[in-house]
Amino acid sequence: MLKVMAANDEKEGVHMYEEMERRPIICIDMRSFYASCAAVDLGLDPMTACIAVIGNQERRGSVVLAASPVLKRDFGVRTGTRLFEIPDDPRIQKIEPKMGFFLKVSMEITKLLAQYVPSEAIHVYSVDESFVDLTGTEKLWGTPETLIARIQDDIIRQFSLPSAIGMGPNMLLAKLALDLDAKKTGFAHWTFEDVEAKLWPVTPLSKMWGIGSRLENTLNGMGIFSVGDLARAELTNLEDVFGIVGNQLYHHAWGIDLSELGAPLVEGQVSYGKGQILYRDYTTVEEISAVLLEMAEDVAMRARTAGKAGRTVTLAVGYSKHAFGGGFNRALTIEEATNDTLKLYRACQKLLNEFYIGRPVRRLSITLGKLEDETSMQLSLFEQRKWQTRRLGGAMDQLRQKYGSTAVLRAVSYTEAGTARERAKLIGGHKADGNPFTPEG
């Protein structure tokens, strides 16, 4: 938990910054990375080409994974647009992703960054986004702004890819400067002194990094609609409702972030989840249950790998728009923390049986929350079955990590309803080019 005093007003809030460390942290984002890479691969200009990167063009319901800036502007095609919704226009090029190529470009960009700073000063946040600490680079490369311009020029020269960079005194403000400002201008530098003028007016709250729609709805119910409202809220009230997350929400609204480079911006993993949009409408409990078992396996494996177990299972079901949308989101607290696949699955089944009303389903999500260390699980020597189940789960995890996610599958994955085998052909949700287990020569 952040050890920073709550501010009762803006004037007192300024004093919160006096002892805050101010480092030149940048957050660099490759604009429309997949679409830009695809354009360059075709010998086109990423800023003028109309590129839609689509996971599987054989399925009319496949979604757009990335859209070039011009495609977004001129045709309204964005990430999530369905293949059949894309206008029939000869200027639009539909490209299947070459994830091997994208990942290679991403790694080469990271190597470029390492020419200017030590590797420990680089935190790869995602395939198209990284944090970099520029502390100590002034003697070699000049001011941070000078180095930033050089980095962006190098990326254009070597890769023909556009980038945007946000800079701040910590990871949070660098990320916010990127998301809320630099993605429109190419570069933005935010300081603590900019928080009131630039961050506080932000509304809706979901525009701020780290606040999703569910959290936004809860905050709205508390009368909090802007980041400024959040900054002026009573810290104790936020902590009562959200626990440690409430503490960090409050301080993030003031631009304060004490995490080290590479550490998560929200202290500690608060849950493990898995969600997916189904390839088609699922209309029976049996079909839905098959996918839930696959998803429970994935969530449980991630918890086991991290040495965590959870007490709260949340199931979210989204109905097809052909059935007028809607859905439900319900949670169940179980008696004992678990990371066992079947226990997680049974909890999901219980929620499904209680709240599902028979409509066609298109979206599913499972979350395991209220985490605690796995060592807290009551695995006494007299409960051999629990130990055997845990060891079996661990052995399956190791096989998947070594030989790939399809090395060990449950029988439901071989039914028509299963999605695990099809999704295993994707990398990060995108179609892989070639065998992902064959190293490049």
Short mmCIF file of C-alpha atoms in Angstrom, two decimals:
data_model
loop_
_atom_site.label_atom_id
_atom_site.label_comp_id
_atom_site.label_asym_id
_atom_site.label_seq_id
_atom_site.Cartn_x
_atom_site.Cartn_y
_atom_site.Cartn_z
CA MET A 1 0.00 0.00 0.00
CA LEU A 2 1.26 3.47 -0.83
CA LYS A 3 2.62 5.29 2.20
CA VAL A 4 1.47 8.74 1.09
CA MET A 5 -0.81 11.02 3.08
CA ALA A 6 -4.19 11.84 1.64
CA ALA A 7 -4.68 15.40 0.44
CA ASN A 8 -7.70 17.33 1.65
CA ASP A 9 -7.42 20.01 -1.03
CA GLU A 10 -5.39 20.94 -4.09
CA LYS A 11 -2.94 23.14 -2.15
CA GLU A 12 -2.15 20.35 0.28
CA GLY A 13 -1.94 17.96 -2.65
CA VAL A 14 1.00 19.90 -4.08
CA HIS A 15 2.98 19.03 -0.96
CA MET A 16 2.48 15.35 -1.80
CA TYR A 17 4.89 15.81 -4.70
CA GLU A 18 7.76 17.39 -2.76
CA GLU A 19 9.37 14.07 -1.82
CA MET A 20 8.39 12.24 -5.00
CA GLU A 21 11.27 11.03 -7.15
CA ARG A 22 11.23 12.52 -10.65
CA ARG A 23 12.81 10.25 -13.24
CA PRO A 24 12.76 10.64 -17.03
CA ILE A 25 10.55 7.63 -17.79
CA ILE A 26 9.17 7.18 -21.28
CA CYS A 27 6.44 4.89 -22.59
CA ILE A 28 6.88 4.17 -26.28
CA ASP A 29 4.06 2.80 -28.43
CA MET A 30 4.28 1.66 -32.04
CA ARG A 31 1.25 3.21 -33.71
CA SER A 32 -1.17 0.60 -35.08
CA PHE A 33 1.73 -1.83 -34.83
CA TYR A 34 0.30 -4.91 -36.56
CA ALA A 35 -1.29 -2.88 -39.36
CA SER A 36 1.85 -0.77 -39.77
CA CYS A 37 4.09 -3.86 -39.94
CA ALA A 38 1.75 -5.43 -42.50
CA ALA A 39 1.87 -2.25 -44.61
CA VAL A 40 5.68 -2.09 -44.52
CA ASP A 41 5.85 -5.80 -45.39
CA LEU A 42 3.83 -4.98 -48.53
CA GLY A 43 6.03 -2.01 -49.37
CA LEU A 44 3.30 0.50 -48.42
CA ASP A 45 3.29 3.62 -46.27
CA PRO A 46 1.65 2.76 -42.89
CA MET A 47 0.20 6.27 -42.63
CA THR A 48 -1.60 6.18 -46.00
CA ALA A 49 -2.45 2.50 -46.61
CA CYS A 50 -5.87 1.06 -45.76
CA ILE A 51 -4.90 -2.13 -43.93
CA ALA A 52 -7.13 -4.47 -41.92
CA VAL A 53 -5.33 -7.28 -40.10
CA ILE A 54 -7.79 -10.16 -39.66
CA GLY A 55 -7.19 -13.36 -37.71
CA ASN A 56 -8.93 -15.81 -40.04
CA GLN A 57 -10.52 -14.67 -43.30
CA GLU A 58 -12.24 -18.02 -43.72
CA ARG A 59 -14.67 -17.05 -40.94
CA ARG A 60 -17.02 -14.18 -41.78
CA GLY A 61 -17.33 -13.47 -38.08
CA SER A 62 -13.59 -13.01 -37.56
CA VAL A 63 -12.67 -9.71 -35.96
CA VAL A 64 -10.24 -7.04 -37.10
CA LEU A 65 -7.15 -7.36 -34.92
CA ALA A 66 -5.61 -4.10 -36.11
CA ALA A 67 -6.59 -1.27 -38.44
CA SER A 68 -4.35 1.34 -40.01
CA PRO A 69 -4.99 5.01 -39.10
CA VAL A 70 -6.47 5.82 -42.54
CA LEU A 71 -8.80 2.80 -42.39
CA LYS A 72 -10.08 3.99 -39.02
CA ARG A 73 -10.51 7.57 -40.21
CA ASP A 74 -12.03 7.02 -43.66
CA PHE A 75 -14.06 3.85 -43.18
CA GLY A 76 -14.71 3.63 -39.43
CA VAL A 77 -13.13 0.16 -39.31
CA ARG A 78 -11.55 -0.45 -35.92
CA THR A 79 -10.19 -3.25 -33.77
CA GLY A 80 -13.14 -5.56 -33.10
CA THR A 81 -14.99 -4.83 -36.34
CA ARG A 82 -16.26 -8.07 -37.90
CA LEU A 83 -15.01 -9.21 -41.30
CA PHE A 84 -18.49 -9.01 -42.84
CA GLU A 85 -18.83 -5.41 -41.61
CA ILE A 86 -15.82 -4.15 -43.61
CA PRO A 87 -16.94 -2.10 -46.66
CA ASP A 88 -16.35 -3.63 -50.08
CA ASP A 89 -13.82 -1.07 -51.29
CA PRO A 90 -10.78 -1.81 -53.49
CA ARG A 91 -8.60 0.48 -51.38
CA ILE A 92 -8.97 -1.80 -48.35
CA GLN A 93 -6.44 -4.61 -48.08
CA LYS A 94 -7.34 -7.51 -45.78
CA ILE A 95 -4.19 -9.12 -44.39
CA GLU A 96 -3.79 -12.20 -42.23
CA PRO A 97 -1.26 -11.57 -39.45
CA LYS A 98 2.29 -12.90 -39.61
CA MET A 99 2.91 -13.05 -35.89
CA GLY A 100 6.40 -14.45 -36.29
CA PHE A 101 7.29 -11.39 -38.36
CA PHE A 102 5.59 -9.00 -35.93
CA LEU A 103 7.41 -10.50 -32.95
CA LYS A 104 10.73 -10.34 -34.78
CA VAL A 105 10.23 -6.63 -35.53
CA SER A 106 9.27 -6.05 -31.88
CA MET A 107 12.47 -7.71 -30.68
CA GLU A 108 14.57 -5.70 -33.14
CA ILE A 109 13.04 -2.47 -31.83
CA THR A 110 13.93 -3.55 -28.29
CA LYS A 111 17.50 -4.15 -29.47
CA LEU A 112 17.54 -0.63 -30.89
CA LEU A 113 16.47 0.79 -27.51
CA ALA A 114 19.27 -1.20 -25.87
CA GLN A 115 21.77 0.81 -27.92
CA TYR A 116 20.90 3.84 -25.80
CA VAL A 117 20.19 2.44 -22.33
CA PRO A 118 21.13 -0.69 -20.32
CA SER A 119 18.82 -3.67 -20.75
CA GLU A 120 17.63 -3.35 -17.13
CA ALA A 121 16.32 0.13 -18.00
CA ILE A 122 13.90 -1.39 -20.54
CA HIS A 123 10.59 -2.99 -19.58
CA VAL A 124 8.72 -4.58 -22.49
CA TYR A 125 5.08 -4.01 -21.56
CA SER A 126 3.60 -5.68 -24.65
CA VAL A 127 4.61 -6.56 -28.20
CA ASP A 128 4.09 -2.93 -29.28
CA GLU A 129 4.75 -0.96 -26.09
CA SER A 130 7.73 -0.53 -23.75
CA PHE A 131 8.80 1.58 -20.77
CA VAL A 132 12.34 2.97 -20.73
CA ASP A 133 14.16 4.77 -17.90
CA LEU A 134 16.39 7.46 -19.42
CA THR A 135 18.09 8.30 -16.11
CA GLY A 136 21.83 8.88 -16.64
CA THR A 137 21.71 9.21 -20.43
CA GLU A 138 22.24 12.99 -20.55
CA LYS A 139 26.04 12.89 -20.80
CA LEU A 140 25.96 10.52 -23.75
CA TRP A 141 22.86 11.58 -25.64
CA GLY A 142 21.83 15.02 -24.39
CA THR A 143 18.46 15.93 -22.90
CA PRO A 144 15.69 13.31 -22.72
CA GLU A 145 13.79 15.19 -25.42
CA THR A 146 16.84 15.05 -27.71
CA LEU A 147 17.21 11.30 -27.17
CA ILE A 148 13.49 10.71 -27.69
CA ALA A 149 13.61 12.48 -31.06
CA ARG A 150 16.64 10.40 -32.02
CA ILE A 151 14.92 7.13 -31.04
CA GLN A 152 11.82 8.00 -33.08
CA ASP A 153 13.95 8.98 -36.08
CA ASP A 154 15.90 5.71 -35.82
CA ILE A 155 12.69 3.66 -35.74
CA ILE A 156 11.41 5.44 -38.85
CA ARG A 157 14.74 5.07 -40.64
CA GLN A 158 15.29 1.38 -39.79
CA PHE A 159 11.73 0.04 -39.74
CA SER A 160 9.57 2.70 -41.49
CA LEU A 161 7.23 2.52 -38.48
CA PRO A 162 5.57 5.50 -36.77
CA SER A 163 5.74 5.73 -32.98
CA ALA A 164 4.33 7.80 -30.13
CA ILE A 165 6.10 8.49 -26.84
CA GLY A 166 4.80 9.72 -23.50
CA MET A 167 7.23 10.98 -20.86
CA GLY A 168 6.69 11.48 -17.15
CA PRO A 169 8.39 11.37 -13.73
CA ASN A 170 7.10 7.82 -13.19
CA MET A 171 5.65 4.92 -15.15
CA LEU A 172 2.06 5.98 -14.56
CA LEU A 173 2.37 9.53 -15.86
CA ALA A 174 4.47 8.35 -18.80
CA LYS A 175 1.68 5.91 -19.70
CA LEU A 176 -1.06 8.50 -19.23
CA ALA A 177 0.87 11.08 -21.28
CA LEU A 178 1.06 8.48 -24.05
CA ASP A 179 -2.56 7.32 -23.96
CA LEU A 180 -4.23 10.69 -23.45
CA ASP A 181 -1.93 13.01 -25.37
CA ALA A 182 1.02 11.57 -27.34
CA LYS A 183 -1.02 9.17 -29.48
CA LYS A 184 -2.50 12.29 -31.12
CA THR A 185 0.67 14.39 -31.30
CA GLY A 186 3.58 11.91 -31.41
CA PHE A 187 5.15 13.10 -28.16
CA ALA A 188 3.90 14.46 -24.84
CA HIS A 189 5.67 15.23 -21.55
CA TRP A 190 3.58 15.33 -18.38
CA THR A 191 4.83 16.44 -14.97
CA PHE A 192 3.21 16.42 -11.54
CA GLU A 193 2.33 20.06 -12.13
CA ASP A 194 0.25 19.06 -15.18
CA VAL A 195 -1.99 16.65 -13.29
CA GLU A 196 -4.71 19.12 -12.31
CA ALA A 197 -4.99 20.68 -15.76
CA LYS A 198 -4.49 17.61 -17.96
CA LEU A 199 -5.52 14.54 -15.94
CA TRP A 200 -8.33 15.72 -13.69
CA PRO A 201 -10.71 16.78 -16.50
CA VAL A 202 -10.59 13.26 -18.01
CA THR A 203 -14.05 11.70 -18.28
CA PRO A 204 -15.43 9.09 -18.66
CA LEU A 205 -13.19 7.37 -16.16
CA SER A 206 -12.62 4.40 -18.46
CA LYS A 207 -10.38 6.66 -20.58
CA MET A 208 -7.82 6.50 -17.76
CA TRP A 209 -5.40 3.58 -17.79
CA GLY A 210 -6.38 0.89 -15.28
CA ILE A 211 -10.09 1.73 -15.04
CA GLY A 212 -12.41 -0.63 -16.91
CA SER A 213 -16.14 -0.30 -17.48
CA ARG A 214 -17.14 -2.30 -14.39
CA LEU A 215 -14.90 -0.26 -12.10
CA GLU A 216 -16.14 2.91 -13.79
CA ASN A 217 -19.77 1.96 -13.11
CA THR A 218 -19.02 1.37 -9.42
CA LEU A 219 -17.22 4.71 -9.13
CA ASN A 220 -20.09 6.45 -10.93
CA GLY A 221 -22.43 4.97 -8.34
CA MET A 222 -20.31 6.71 -5.69
CA GLY A 223 -20.73 10.05 -7.47
CA ILE A 224 -17.26 9.91 -9.07
CA PHE A 225 -17.35 10.73 -12.78
CA SER A 226 -14.00 12.36 -13.57
CA VAL A 227 -10.41 11.82 -12.47
CA GLY A 228 -10.70 15.08 -10.55
CA ASP A 229 -13.66 13.66 -8.64
CA LEU A 230 -11.52 10.62 -7.82
CA ALA A 231 -8.66 12.82 -6.58
CA ARG A 232 -11.04 14.74 -4.30
CA ALA A 233 -12.77 11.62 -2.95
CA GLU A 234 -12.24 10.46 0.62
CA LEU A 235 -9.40 7.95 0.63
CA THR A 236 -10.98 5.96 3.46
CA ASN A 237 -14.20 5.55 1.45
CA LEU A 238 -12.27 4.24 -1.56
CA GLU A 239 -10.33 1.80 0.62
CA ASP A 240 -13.53 0.58 2.27
CA VAL A 241 -15.00 -0.27 -1.14
CA PHE A 242 -11.94 -1.40 -3.12
CA GLY A 243 -9.25 -2.25 -0.55
CA ILE A 244 -5.68 -1.73 -1.78
CA VAL A 245 -6.96 -0.97 -5.27
CA GLY A 246 -8.90 1.98 -3.85
CA ASN A 247 -5.71 3.31 -2.28
CA GLN A 248 -3.90 3.13 -5.58
CA LEU A 249 -6.80 4.55 -7.58
CA TYR A 250 -6.72 7.60 -5.33
CA HIS A 251 -2.99 8.16 -5.69
CA HIS A 252 -3.05 7.46 -9.41
CA ALA A 253 -5.61 10.26 -9.72
CA TRP A 254 -2.90 12.52 -8.26
CA GLY A 255 -0.32 11.09 -10.70
CA ILE A 256 1.55 9.28 -7.92
CA ASP A 257 3.05 5.86 -8.63
CA LEU A 258 5.74 4.26 -6.47
CA SER A 259 6.27 1.12 -8.55
CA GLU A 260 9.70 0.29 -9.91
CA LEU A 261 10.33 -0.08 -13.63
CA GLY A 262 9.02 -3.48 -14.67
CA ALA A 263 6.73 -3.82 -11.65
CA PRO A 264 2.97 -3.80 -12.27
CA LEU A 265 1.39 -0.35 -11.99
CA VAL A 266 -1.19 -1.84 -9.65
CA GLU A 267 0.54 -3.52 -6.74
CA GLY A 268 0.10 -7.26 -6.88
CA GLN A 269 -1.97 -9.45 -9.17
CA VAL A 270 -5.51 -9.16 -7.85
CA SER A 271 -7.07 -11.84 -10.05
CA TYR A 272 -6.54 -14.24 -12.93
CA GLY A 273 -9.02 -14.22 -15.76
CA LYS A 274 -9.74 -15.56 -19.21
CA GLY A 275 -12.27 -14.23 -21.68
CA GLN A 276 -13.09 -14.96 -25.29
CA ILE A 277 -15.49 -14.09 -28.06
CA LEU A 278 -16.84 -17.34 -29.48
CA TYR A 279 -16.59 -18.08 -33.19
CA ARG A 280 -20.34 -18.65 -33.36
CA ASP A 281 -23.42 -18.55 -31.15
CA TYR A 282 -23.47 -21.36 -28.55
CA THR A 283 -27.00 -22.46 -27.76
CA THR A 284 -26.75 -25.37 -25.32
CA VAL A 285 -25.44 -25.76 -21.79
CA GLU A 286 -23.29 -28.66 -22.98
CA GLU A 287 -21.50 -26.53 -25.59
CA ILE A 288 -21.00 -23.64 -23.18
CA SER A 289 -19.72 -25.99 -20.49
CA ALA A 290 -17.11 -27.43 -22.86
CA VAL A 291 -15.58 -23.99 -23.38
CA LEU A 292 -15.84 -23.16 -19.67
CA LEU A 293 -13.78 -26.26 -18.84
CA GLU A 294 -11.08 -25.20 -21.31
CA MET A 295 -11.04 -21.68 -19.87
CA ALA A 296 -10.98 -22.96 -16.28
CA GLU A 297 -7.91 -25.01 -17.20
CA ASP A 298 -6.15 -21.90 -18.47
CA VAL A 299 -7.03 -19.74 -15.45
CA ALA A 300 -6.11 -22.47 -12.95
CA MET A 301 -2.78 -23.08 -14.70
CA ARG A 302 -1.84 -19.39 -14.47
CA ALA A 303 -2.73 -19.32 -10.78
CA ARG A 304 -0.73 -22.50 -10.10
CA THR A 305 2.28 -21.15 -12.00
CA ALA A 306 2.22 -18.03 -9.82
CA GLY A 307 1.78 -20.06 -6.63
CA LYS A 308 -1.63 -18.50 -5.98
CA ALA A 309 -5.10 -19.76 -5.14
CA GLY A 310 -8.42 -17.89 -5.12
CA ARG A 311 -11.67 -17.91 -3.16
CA THR A 312 -13.97 -16.00 -5.53
CA VAL A 313 -15.02 -17.26 -8.95
CA THR A 314 -16.71 -14.84 -11.33
CA LEU A 315 -18.54 -15.90 -14.49
CA ALA A 316 -19.55 -13.37 -17.14
CA VAL A 317 -21.78 -14.44 -20.03
CA GLY A 318 -22.60 -12.21 -22.98
CA TYR A 319 -25.57 -13.08 -25.18
CA SER A 320 -25.50 -12.79 -28.96
CA LYS A 321 -26.64 -9.50 -30.46
CA HIS A 322 -29.06 -11.60 -32.52
CA ALA A 323 -30.77 -12.33 -29.18
CA PHE A 324 -30.79 -8.59 -28.33
CA GLY A 325 -27.54 -8.78 -26.35
CA GLY A 326 -27.36 -8.54 -22.59
CA GLY A 327 -26.00 -11.22 -20.31
CA PHE A 328 -24.98 -11.62 -16.69
CA ASN A 329 -21.96 -11.26 -14.42
CA ARG A 330 -22.12 -13.21 -11.16
CA ALA A 331 -19.61 -14.23 -8.51
CA LEU A 332 -19.43 -17.14 -6.09
CA THR A 333 -17.23 -17.29 -3.00
CA ILE A 334 -16.10 -20.82 -2.29
CA GLU A 335 -15.29 -22.26 1.12
CA GLU A 336 -11.58 -22.77 0.51
CA ALA A 337 -9.09 -21.08 -1.82
CA THR A 338 -8.29 -23.22 -4.85
CA ASN A 339 -6.32 -23.38 -8.06
CA ASP A 340 -7.78 -26.73 -9.07
CA THR A 341 -9.25 -26.80 -12.57
CA LEU A 342 -12.28 -28.94 -11.76
CA LYS A 343 -13.23 -26.96 -8.64
CA LEU A 344 -13.08 -23.76 -10.65
CA TYR A 345 -15.11 -25.38 -13.43
CA ARG A 346 -17.77 -26.67 -11.01
CA ALA A 347 -18.16 -23.18 -9.54
CA CYS A 348 -18.69 -21.82 -13.05
CA GLN A 349 -21.20 -24.56 -13.80
CA LYS A 350 -23.13 -23.69 -10.66
CA LEU A 351 -23.34 -20.04 -11.72
CA LEU A 352 -24.30 -21.01 -15.27
CA ASN A 353 -27.07 -23.32 -14.10
CA GLU A 354 -28.44 -20.65 -11.78
CA PHE A 355 -28.37 -17.58 -14.03
CA TYR A 356 -28.33 -18.74 -17.67
CA ILE A 357 -31.70 -18.15 -19.35
CA GLY A 358 -31.17 -20.15 -22.53
CA ARG A 359 -30.25 -17.40 -24.98
CA PRO A 360 -27.49 -17.87 -27.60
CA VAL A 361 -24.09 -17.06 -26.06
CA ARG A 362 -21.27 -15.23 -27.86
CA ARG A 363 -18.91 -14.11 -25.04
CA LEU A 364 -17.57 -15.90 -21.97
CA SER A 365 -15.25 -14.81 -19.19
CA ILE A 366 -13.94 -16.49 -16.02
CA THR A 367 -12.09 -14.74 -13.19
CA LEU A 368 -10.45 -16.21 -10.08
CA GLY A 369 -10.14 -13.54 -7.40
CA LYS A 370 -9.50 -12.93 -3.71
CA LEU A 371 -6.08 -14.45 -4.18
CA GLU A 372 -3.83 -15.78 -1.46
CA ASP A 373 -0.61 -17.74 -1.43
CA GLU A 374 -1.03 -21.33 -2.49
CA THR A 375 0.64 -22.37 0.76
CA SER A 376 -2.51 -21.25 2.59
CA MET A 377 -4.46 -24.07 0.96
CA GLN A 378 -5.26 -26.75 3.50
CA LEU A 379 -3.13 -29.50 1.97
CA SER A 380 -2.38 -31.63 4.97
CA LEU A 381 -0.49 -34.89 4.70
CA PHE A 382 -3.74 -36.68 5.49
CA GLU A 383 -5.44 -35.27 2.41
CA GLN A 384 -3.54 -37.31 -0.14
CA ARG A 385 -6.15 -36.75 -2.85
CA LYS A 386 -5.59 -32.98 -2.77
CA TRP A 387 -1.85 -33.39 -2.99
CA GLN A 388 -2.19 -35.83 -5.89
CA THR A 389 -4.54 -33.48 -7.74
CA ARG A 390 -2.17 -30.54 -7.23
CA ARG A 391 0.84 -32.56 -8.42
CA LEU A 392 -1.09 -33.78 -11.46
CA GLY A 393 -2.08 -30.21 -12.32
CA GLY A 394 1.54 -29.09 -11.97
CA ALA A 395 2.76 -31.91 -14.21
CA MET A 396 0.22 -30.97 -16.90
CA ASP A 397 1.31 -27.33 -16.64
CA GLN A 398 4.95 -28.28 -17.17
CA LEU A 399 4.10 -30.35 -20.24
CA ARG A 400 2.15 -27.47 -21.77
CA GLN A 401 4.90 -24.97 -21.01
CA LYS A 402 7.53 -27.23 -22.57
CA TYR A 403 5.67 -28.64 -25.57
CA GLY A 404 2.91 -26.12 -26.18
CA SER A 405 -0.66 -25.55 -25.03
CA THR A 406 -2.02 -28.53 -26.99
CA ALA A 407 0.42 -31.05 -25.50
CA VAL A 408 -2.25 -32.08 -22.97
CA LEU A 409 -5.90 -31.43 -23.73
CA ARG A 410 -9.15 -32.58 -22.18
CA ALA A 411 -11.58 -34.58 -24.27
CA VAL A 412 -13.96 -31.62 -24.64
CA SER A 413 -11.33 -29.87 -26.76
CA TYR A 414 -11.87 -32.51 -29.45
CA THR A 415 -15.61 -31.90 -29.62
CA GLU A 416 -17.25 -29.47 -32.03
CA ALA A 417 -17.79 -27.02 -29.17
CA GLY A 418 -14.14 -26.94 -28.07
CA THR A 419 -12.05 -23.91 -29.03
CA ALA A 420 -8.64 -24.70 -27.49
CA ARG A 421 -7.18 -26.41 -30.55
CA GLU A 422 -8.20 -23.59 -32.89
CA ARG A 423 -6.93 -20.93 -30.49
CA ALA A 424 -3.64 -22.77 -30.09
CA LYS A 425 -2.94 -21.84 -33.71
CA LEU A 426 -2.89 -18.20 -32.60
CA ILE A 427 -0.16 -16.24 -30.87
CA GLY A 428 -1.54 -13.62 -28.52
CA GLY A 429 -4.90 -14.09 -30.21
CA HIS A 430 -3.43 -13.80 -33.71
CA LYS A 431 -2.76 -16.40 -36.38
CA ALA A 432 0.78 -17.74 -36.32
CA ASP A 433 2.75 -17.98 -39.55
CA GLY A 434 4.25 -21.44 -39.55
CA ASN A 435 4.88 -23.87 -36.70
CA PRO A 436 5.25 -21.83 -33.50
CA PHE A 437 7.45 -24.58 -32.02
CA THR A 438 9.98 -24.54 -34.86
CA PRO A 439 12.82 -22.10 -34.21
CA GLU A 440 13.81 -19.76 -37.02
CA GLY A 441 17.08 -20.48 -38.72
#
